PDB file of C-alpha atoms in Angstrom:
ATOM      1  CA  MET A   1      -6.808 -14.751 -47.825  1.00  0.00           C
ATOM      2  CA  THR A   2      -3.772 -12.593 -47.312  1.00  0.00           C
ATOM      3  CA  ARG A   3      -3.801  -8.888 -46.817  1.00  0.00           C
ATOM      4  CA  THR A   4      -1.426  -6.728 -48.712  1.00  0.00           C
ATOM      5  CA  GLN A   5      -2.246  -3.613 -46.670  1.00  0.00           C
ATOM      6  CA  PRO A   6      -2.855  -3.377 -42.910  1.00  0.00           C
ATOM      7  CA  HIS A   7      -6.486  -3.048 -41.989  1.00  0.00           C
ATOM      8  CA  PRO A   8      -7.481   0.218 -40.401  1.00  0.00           C
ATOM      9  CA  GLY A   9      -7.310  -0.053 -36.602  1.00  0.00           C
ATOM     10  CA  SER A  10      -5.136  -3.176 -36.652  1.00  0.00           C
ATOM     11  CA  ARG A  11      -1.927  -3.512 -34.523  1.00  0.00           C
ATOM     12  CA  PRO A  12       1.477  -4.312 -35.624  1.00  0.00           C
ATOM     13  CA  PRO A  13       2.398  -8.060 -35.275  1.00  0.00           C
ATOM     14  CA  GLY A  14       3.783  -9.155 -31.951  1.00  0.00           C
ATOM     15  CA  THR A  15       2.040  -6.470 -29.870  1.00  0.00           C
ATOM     16  CA  ARG A  16      -1.023  -7.073 -27.757  1.00  0.00           C
ATOM     17  CA  PRO A  17      -3.292  -4.665 -26.043  1.00  0.00           C
ATOM     18  CA  ALA A  18      -3.222  -4.146 -22.357  1.00  0.00           C
ATOM     19  CA  GLY A  19      -5.179  -6.735 -20.312  1.00  0.00           C
ATOM     20  CA  ALA A  20      -4.769  -9.447 -22.886  1.00  0.00           C
ATOM     21  CA  ARG A  21      -3.703 -12.931 -21.688  1.00  0.00           C
ATOM     22  CA  PRO A  22      -0.074 -13.952 -22.312  1.00  0.00           C
ATOM     23  CA  PRO A  23       0.375 -16.981 -24.626  1.00  0.00           C
ATOM     24  CA  GLY A  24      -0.367 -20.344 -23.235  1.00  0.00           C
ATOM     25  CA  ARG A  25      -3.142 -19.146 -20.864  1.00  0.00           C
ATOM     26  CA  ARG A  26      -6.665 -20.618 -21.422  1.00  0.00           C
ATOM     27  CA  ASP A  27      -9.735 -18.470 -21.781  1.00  0.00           C
ATOM     28  CA  THR A  28     -12.391 -20.136 -19.614  1.00  0.00           C
ATOM     29  CA  ARG A  29     -15.135 -18.530 -21.647  1.00  0.00           C
ATOM     30  CA  ARG A  30     -14.300 -20.574 -24.675  1.00  0.00           C
ATOM     31  CA  PRO A  31     -16.423 -23.686 -25.378  1.00  0.00           C
ATOM     32  CA  ALA A  32     -14.930 -26.847 -23.825  1.00  0.00           C
ATOM     33  CA  GLY A  33     -12.053 -24.724 -22.531  1.00  0.00           C
ATOM     34  CA  ALA A  34     -10.437 -24.721 -25.897  1.00  0.00           C
ATOM     35  CA  PRO A  35      -6.906 -23.348 -25.963  1.00  0.00           C
ATOM     36  CA  PRO A  36      -6.230 -20.242 -27.854  1.00  0.00           C
ATOM     37  CA  ARG A  37      -5.071 -20.498 -31.404  1.00  0.00           C
ATOM     38  CA  THR A  38      -1.328 -20.439 -31.990  1.00  0.00           C
ATOM     39  CA  PRO A  39       0.240 -17.975 -34.280  1.00  0.00           C
ATOM     40  CA  GLY A  40       0.724 -20.537 -37.122  1.00  0.00           C
ATOM     41  CA  GLY A  41      -3.036 -21.372 -36.936  1.00  0.00           C
ATOM     42  CA  GLY A  42      -2.558 -24.885 -35.647  1.00  0.00           C
ATOM     43  CA  THR A  43      -2.818 -26.305 -32.111  1.00  0.00           C
ATOM     44  CA  PRO A  44       0.282 -27.131 -30.197  1.00  0.00           C
ATOM     45  CA  ARG A  45       1.062 -30.938 -30.013  1.00  0.00           C
ATOM     46  CA  THR A  46       1.466 -32.520 -26.656  1.00  0.00           C
ATOM     47  CA  ALA A  47       2.609 -36.090 -25.736  1.00  0.00           C
ATOM     48  CA  PRO A  48      -0.255 -38.480 -25.170  1.00  0.00           C
ATOM     49  CA  ALA A  49      -1.080 -38.995 -21.528  1.00  0.00           C
ATOM     50  CA  GLY A  50      -1.514 -42.446 -20.214  1.00  0.00           C
ATOM     51  CA  GLY A  51      -0.771 -44.122 -23.542  1.00  0.00           C
ATOM     52  CA  ARG A  52      -4.082 -42.890 -25.024  1.00  0.00           C
ATOM     53  CA  PRO A  53      -4.047 -41.183 -28.361  1.00  0.00           C
ATOM     54  CA  PRO A  54      -4.896 -37.387 -27.927  1.00  0.00           C
ATOM     55  CA  GLY A  55      -8.500 -36.377 -28.262  1.00  0.00           C
ATOM     56  CA  PRO A  56      -9.767 -33.345 -30.025  1.00  0.00           C
ATOM     57  CA  PRO A  57      -7.900 -30.108 -29.297  1.00  0.00           C
ATOM     58  CA  GLY A  58      -8.890 -28.869 -25.798  1.00  0.00           C
ATOM     59  CA  ALA A  59     -10.865 -31.837 -24.910  1.00  0.00           C
ATOM     60  CA  GLY A  60     -10.604 -32.407 -21.127  1.00  0.00           C
ATOM     61  CA  PRO A  61     -11.925 -35.245 -19.184  1.00  0.00           C
ATOM     62  CA  SER A  62     -15.104 -36.725 -20.459  1.00  0.00           C
ATOM     63  CA  THR A  63     -18.303 -35.318 -19.114  1.00  0.00           C
ATOM     64  CA  ARG A  64     -20.721 -37.608 -20.971  1.00  0.00           C
ATOM     65  CA  PRO A  65     -23.994 -38.351 -19.380  1.00  0.00           C
ATOM     66  CA  ALA A  66     -24.501 -41.921 -18.125  1.00  0.00           C
ATOM     67  CA  ASP A  67     -25.859 -44.310 -20.732  1.00  0.00           C
ATOM     68  CA  SER A  68     -29.644 -44.408 -20.382  1.00  0.00           C
ATOM     69  CA  ARG A  69     -30.372 -47.070 -22.887  1.00  0.00           C
ATOM     70  CA  PRO A  70     -31.954 -50.358 -21.486  1.00  0.00           C
ATOM     71  CA  ALA A  71     -29.603 -53.235 -20.859  1.00  0.00           C
ATOM     72  CA  THR A  72     -29.332 -55.793 -23.595  1.00  0.00           C
ATOM     73  CA  ALA A  73     -30.519 -59.311 -23.002  1.00  0.00           C
ATOM     74  CA  GLY A  74     -27.103 -60.956 -23.273  1.00  0.00           C
ATOM     75  CA  THR A  75     -24.226 -60.428 -20.766  1.00  0.00           C
ATOM     76  CA  PRO A  76     -21.913 -57.809 -21.865  1.00  0.00           C
ATOM     77  CA  GLY A  77     -18.762 -59.155 -23.507  1.00  0.00           C
ATOM     78  CA  GLY A  78     -20.317 -62.641 -23.625  1.00  0.00           C
ATOM     79  CA  PRO A  79     -20.672 -64.683 -26.786  1.00  0.00           C
ATOM     80  CA  LEU A  80     -23.684 -63.807 -28.880  1.00  0.00           C
ATOM     81  CA  PRO A  81     -26.193 -66.728 -29.401  1.00  0.00           C
ATOM     82  CA  GLN A  82     -25.580 -68.439 -32.773  1.00  0.00           C
ATOM     83  CA  PRO A  83     -28.572 -68.692 -35.117  1.00  0.00           C
ATOM     84  CA  ARG A  84     -29.941 -72.143 -35.731  1.00  0.00           C
ATOM     85  CA  PRO A  85     -29.029 -73.891 -38.898  1.00  0.00           C
ATOM     86  CA  THR A  86     -32.739 -74.129 -39.849  1.00  0.00           C
ATOM     87  CA  ASP A  87     -32.955 -70.255 -39.772  1.00  0.00           C
ATOM     88  CA  LEU A  88     -29.836 -69.787 -41.819  1.00  0.00           C
ATOM     89  CA  PHE A  89     -30.707 -72.275 -44.433  1.00  0.00           C
ATOM     90  CA  ALA A  90     -34.351 -70.994 -44.769  1.00  0.00           C
ATOM     91  CA  ASP A  91     -32.953 -67.527 -45.440  1.00  0.00           C
ATOM     92  CA  ARG A  92     -30.293 -68.885 -47.944  1.00  0.00           C
ATOM     93  CA  LEU A  93     -32.823 -70.931 -49.864  1.00  0.00           C
ATOM     94  CA  LEU A  94     -35.220 -68.090 -49.930  1.00  0.00           C
ATOM     95  CA  ALA A  95     -32.577 -65.736 -51.359  1.00  0.00           C
ATOM     96  CA  VAL A  96     -31.812 -68.173 -54.201  1.00  0.00           C
ATOM     97  CA  LEU A  97     -35.496 -69.079 -55.038  1.00  0.00           C
ATOM     98  CA  SER A  98     -36.561 -65.407 -55.005  1.00  0.00           C
ATOM     99  CA  GLY A  99     -33.783 -64.438 -57.346  1.00  0.00           C
ATOM    100  CA  ARG A 100     -31.830 -62.257 -54.792  1.00  0.00           C
ATOM    101  CA  ARG A 101     -28.934 -64.656 -55.011  1.00  0.00           C
ATOM    102  CA  PRO A 102     -27.573 -66.893 -57.735  1.00  0.00           C
ATOM    103  CA  VAL A 103     -27.888 -70.707 -57.424  1.00  0.00           C
ATOM    104  CA  HIS A 104     -24.166 -71.097 -57.095  1.00  0.00           C
ATOM    105  CA  TYR A 105     -24.496 -69.268 -53.727  1.00  0.00           C
ATOM    106  CA  MET A 106     -25.626 -72.576 -52.346  1.00  0.00           C
ATOM    107  CA  LEU A 107     -22.977 -74.661 -54.024  1.00  0.00           C
ATOM    108  CA  ARG A 108     -20.816 -75.386 -50.907  1.00  0.00           C
ATOM    109  CA  HIS A 109     -23.929 -75.659 -48.731  1.00  0.00           C
ATOM    110  CA  THR A 110     -25.589 -78.497 -50.594  1.00  0.00           C
ATOM    111  CA  ARG A 111     -24.721 -82.076 -51.074  1.00  0.00           C
ATOM    112  CA  GLY A 112     -26.001 -84.684 -53.469  1.00  0.00           C
ATOM    113  CA  ALA A 113     -28.996 -84.044 -55.683  1.00  0.00           C
ATOM    114  CA  ALA A 114     -30.116 -81.076 -53.506  1.00  0.00           C
ATOM    115  CA  TYR A 115     -28.075 -78.676 -55.690  1.00  0.00           C
ATOM    116  CA  ASP A 116     -29.675 -80.008 -58.816  1.00  0.00           C
ATOM    117  CA  ASP A 117     -33.170 -79.778 -57.270  1.00  0.00           C
ATOM    118  CA  LEU A 118     -32.508 -76.214 -56.184  1.00  0.00           C
ATOM    119  CA  ALA A 119     -31.188 -75.213 -59.715  1.00  0.00           C
ATOM    120  CA  HIS A 120     -34.329 -76.716 -61.263  1.00  0.00           C
ATOM    121  CA  LEU A 121     -36.573 -74.755 -58.843  1.00  0.00           C
ATOM    122  CA  ALA A 122     -34.735 -71.572 -59.343  1.00  0.00           C
ATOM    123  CA  GLU A 123     -34.980 -71.706 -63.052  1.00  0.00           C
ATOM    124  CA  ARG A 124     -38.714 -71.279 -62.813  1.00  0.00           C
ATOM    125  CA  GLY A 125     -38.371 -68.407 -60.251  1.00  0.00           C
ATOM    126  CA  PRO A 126     -41.181 -69.687 -58.162  1.00  0.00           C
ATOM    127  CA  LEU A 127     -40.761 -67.002 -55.417  1.00  0.00           C
ATOM    128  CA  ARG A 128     -40.194 -64.065 -57.632  1.00  0.00           C
ATOM    129  CA  THR A 129     -42.915 -61.487 -57.473  1.00  0.00           C
ATOM    130  CA  ALA A 130     -43.908 -59.010 -60.212  1.00  0.00           C
ATOM    131  CA  HIS A 131     -45.511 -56.448 -57.998  1.00  0.00           C
ATOM    132  CA  GLY A 132     -42.326 -55.774 -55.900  1.00  0.00           C
ATOM    133  CA  THR A 133     -43.274 -57.639 -52.748  1.00  0.00           C
ATOM    134  CA  CYS A 134     -40.200 -59.251 -51.315  1.00  0.00           C
ATOM    135  CA  PRO A 135     -40.952 -62.730 -49.904  1.00  0.00           C
ATOM    136  CA  VAL A 136     -39.986 -63.408 -46.224  1.00  0.00           C
ATOM    137  CA  VAL A 137     -39.689 -66.333 -43.924  1.00  0.00           C
ATOM    138  CA  ARG A 138     -42.862 -66.143 -41.707  1.00  0.00           C
ATOM    139  CA  ASP A 139     -42.299 -69.316 -39.609  1.00  0.00           C
ATOM    140  CA  ILE A 140     -39.923 -72.260 -39.333  1.00  0.00           C
ATOM    141  CA  GLY A 141     -40.508 -75.623 -37.790  1.00  0.00           C
ATOM    142  CA  TYR A 142     -38.229 -78.700 -37.679  1.00  0.00           C
ATOM    143  CA  PHE A 143     -38.021 -82.236 -36.598  1.00  0.00           C
ATOM    144  CA  VAL A 144     -34.810 -84.208 -35.671  1.00  0.00           C
ATOM    145  CA  PRO A 145     -35.148 -87.768 -36.855  1.00  0.00           C
ATOM    146  CA  ARG A 146     -31.699 -88.741 -35.638  1.00  0.00           C
ATOM    147  CA  PRO A 147     -28.706 -86.921 -34.330  1.00  0.00           C
ATOM    148  CA  GLY A 148     -27.025 -84.995 -37.095  1.00  0.00           C
ATOM    149  CA  ALA A 149     -30.078 -84.662 -39.309  1.00  0.00           C
ATOM    150  CA  ILE A 150     -32.818 -82.088 -39.347  1.00  0.00           C
ATOM    151  CA  GLU A 151     -35.959 -82.003 -41.358  1.00  0.00           C
ATOM    152  CA  ALA A 152     -37.361 -78.496 -41.561  1.00  0.00           C
ATOM    153  CA  PHE A 153     -40.158 -76.581 -43.186  1.00  0.00           C
ATOM    154  CA  ALA A 154     -40.594 -72.808 -43.614  1.00  0.00           C
ATOM    155  CA  ARG A 155     -43.699 -70.851 -44.490  1.00  0.00           C
ATOM    156  CA  ILE A 156     -42.848 -68.198 -47.011  1.00  0.00           C
ATOM    157  CA  GLY A 157     -44.969 -65.124 -47.303  1.00  0.00           C
ATOM    158  CA  ALA A 158     -45.165 -62.594 -50.207  1.00  0.00           C
ATOM    159  CA  GLY A 159     -48.040 -60.306 -49.920  1.00  0.00           C
ATOM    160  CA  ASP A 160     -51.237 -62.334 -49.250  1.00  0.00           C
ATOM    161  CA  ARG A 161     -49.778 -65.570 -50.611  1.00  0.00           C
ATOM    162  CA  VAL A 162     -48.190 -68.183 -48.379  1.00  0.00           C
ATOM    163  CA  ARG A 163     -45.989 -70.930 -49.789  1.00  0.00           C
ATOM    164  CA  ALA A 164     -44.352 -73.965 -48.207  1.00  0.00           C
ATOM    165  CA  MET A 165     -40.665 -74.919 -48.373  1.00  0.00           C
ATOM    166  CA  ALA A 166     -39.277 -78.105 -46.946  1.00  0.00           C
ATOM    167  CA  PHE A 167     -35.600 -79.112 -46.664  1.00  0.00           C
ATOM    168  CA  ARG A 168     -33.317 -81.489 -45.036  1.00  0.00           C
ATOM    169  CA  LEU A 169     -30.020 -80.598 -43.354  1.00  0.00           C
ATOM    170  CA  GLU A 170     -27.232 -83.193 -42.438  1.00  0.00           C
ATOM    171  CA  LEU A 171     -24.205 -82.536 -40.324  1.00  0.00           C
ATOM    172  CA  GLY A 172     -21.010 -83.422 -42.100  1.00  0.00           C
ATOM    173  CA  ARG A 173     -17.831 -84.788 -40.817  1.00  0.00           C
ATOM    174  CA  ASP A 174     -16.349 -81.211 -40.808  1.00  0.00           C
ATOM    175  CA  ARG A 175     -19.183 -80.236 -38.450  1.00  0.00           C
ATOM    176  CA  ARG A 176     -20.927 -78.104 -41.016  1.00  0.00           C
ATOM    177  CA  TRP A 177     -24.556 -78.347 -41.992  1.00  0.00           C
ATOM    178  CA  ARG A 178     -25.471 -79.016 -45.637  1.00  0.00           C
ATOM    179  CA  CYS A 179     -28.780 -79.143 -47.290  1.00  0.00           C
ATOM    180  CA  THR A 180     -29.484 -82.596 -48.764  1.00  0.00           C
ATOM    181  CA  ALA A 181     -33.003 -82.100 -50.077  1.00  0.00           C
ATOM    182  CA  VAL A 182     -35.263 -79.184 -50.928  1.00  0.00           C
ATOM    183  CA  GLU A 183     -38.881 -79.031 -51.977  1.00  0.00           C
ATOM    184  CA  LEU A 184     -41.317 -76.179 -52.665  1.00  0.00           C
ATOM    185  CA  ASP A 185     -45.068 -76.434 -52.248  1.00  0.00           C
ATOM    186  CA  GLY A 186     -44.744 -80.171 -51.847  1.00  0.00           C
ATOM    187  CA  HIS A 187     -43.591 -80.769 -55.357  1.00  0.00           C
ATOM    188  CA  ARG A 188     -40.461 -82.824 -55.717  1.00  0.00           C
ATOM    189  CA  ARG A 189     -38.454 -82.891 -59.132  1.00  0.00           C
ATOM    190  CA  ALA A 190     -38.708 -86.264 -60.920  1.00  0.00           C
ATOM    191  CA  PRO A 191     -35.385 -88.197 -60.426  1.00  0.00           C
ATOM    192  CA  ALA A 192     -33.145 -88.299 -63.327  1.00  0.00           C
ATOM    193  CA  GLN A 193     -33.281 -91.543 -65.258  1.00  0.00           C
ATOM    194  CA  ASP A 194     -29.861 -93.128 -65.741  1.00  0.00           C
ATOM    195  CA  ALA A 195     -29.355 -94.303 -69.428  1.00  0.00           C
TER     196      ALA A 195
END
C-alpha cells in the first residue's frame, strides 16, 4: 500500500533519529541476528562462503541440537538389504489377485503358463473383499529344490479369513526372478487341451 500523504509524526526520507544505528549494523535483539531491512525491502546479496549456497537471510552458523533419534540397524551410508524375491512376488501377486493392480502388471514377471493361470485366477477376483478389508500377506515360507528355483507359499489374510497362495520362481539367464506357476487355495487351473 502506498501513502499519498505523510503520516502524522513521520520523518522525511533519509533522516534518522538520534541514537539510531547506521546502515549495515545488526540489531542483536532481532531473532537469529537478522540484518535490518534494506531501503528497497529486500535483503542484500552476498557471495556464498565456502562454495555453499546462501542460507536464509541472517542465518548464522547452525545451532541445531544433536540428533537424539536412536541409531538405525544398518551402517550409515551402507547398502540397504534387498528384499527377498519371495516377498516381492507375494506382494505383486496379491496386488493382482485383490484387484489393486491389473493382470498385465505381472507380464514381464511371469514365464510360460503362469501368466495365463494368473489371468484366469484374477478374472474371478478371489481376493477381492466386499466389506473393504484389504488382504495382506501374513506369512511367507519357501523351499529351494535346486539352485535358481524357489517354491514358495504365502498366507493371505483378509479380516478373519485366511487363504493360501503358492507360487514357483525361477532365476532366468538375465539374473531376474520370474514366476513360473501360481495357485490359490490349492486349486490349479485345468491345463488347456491342444486341438
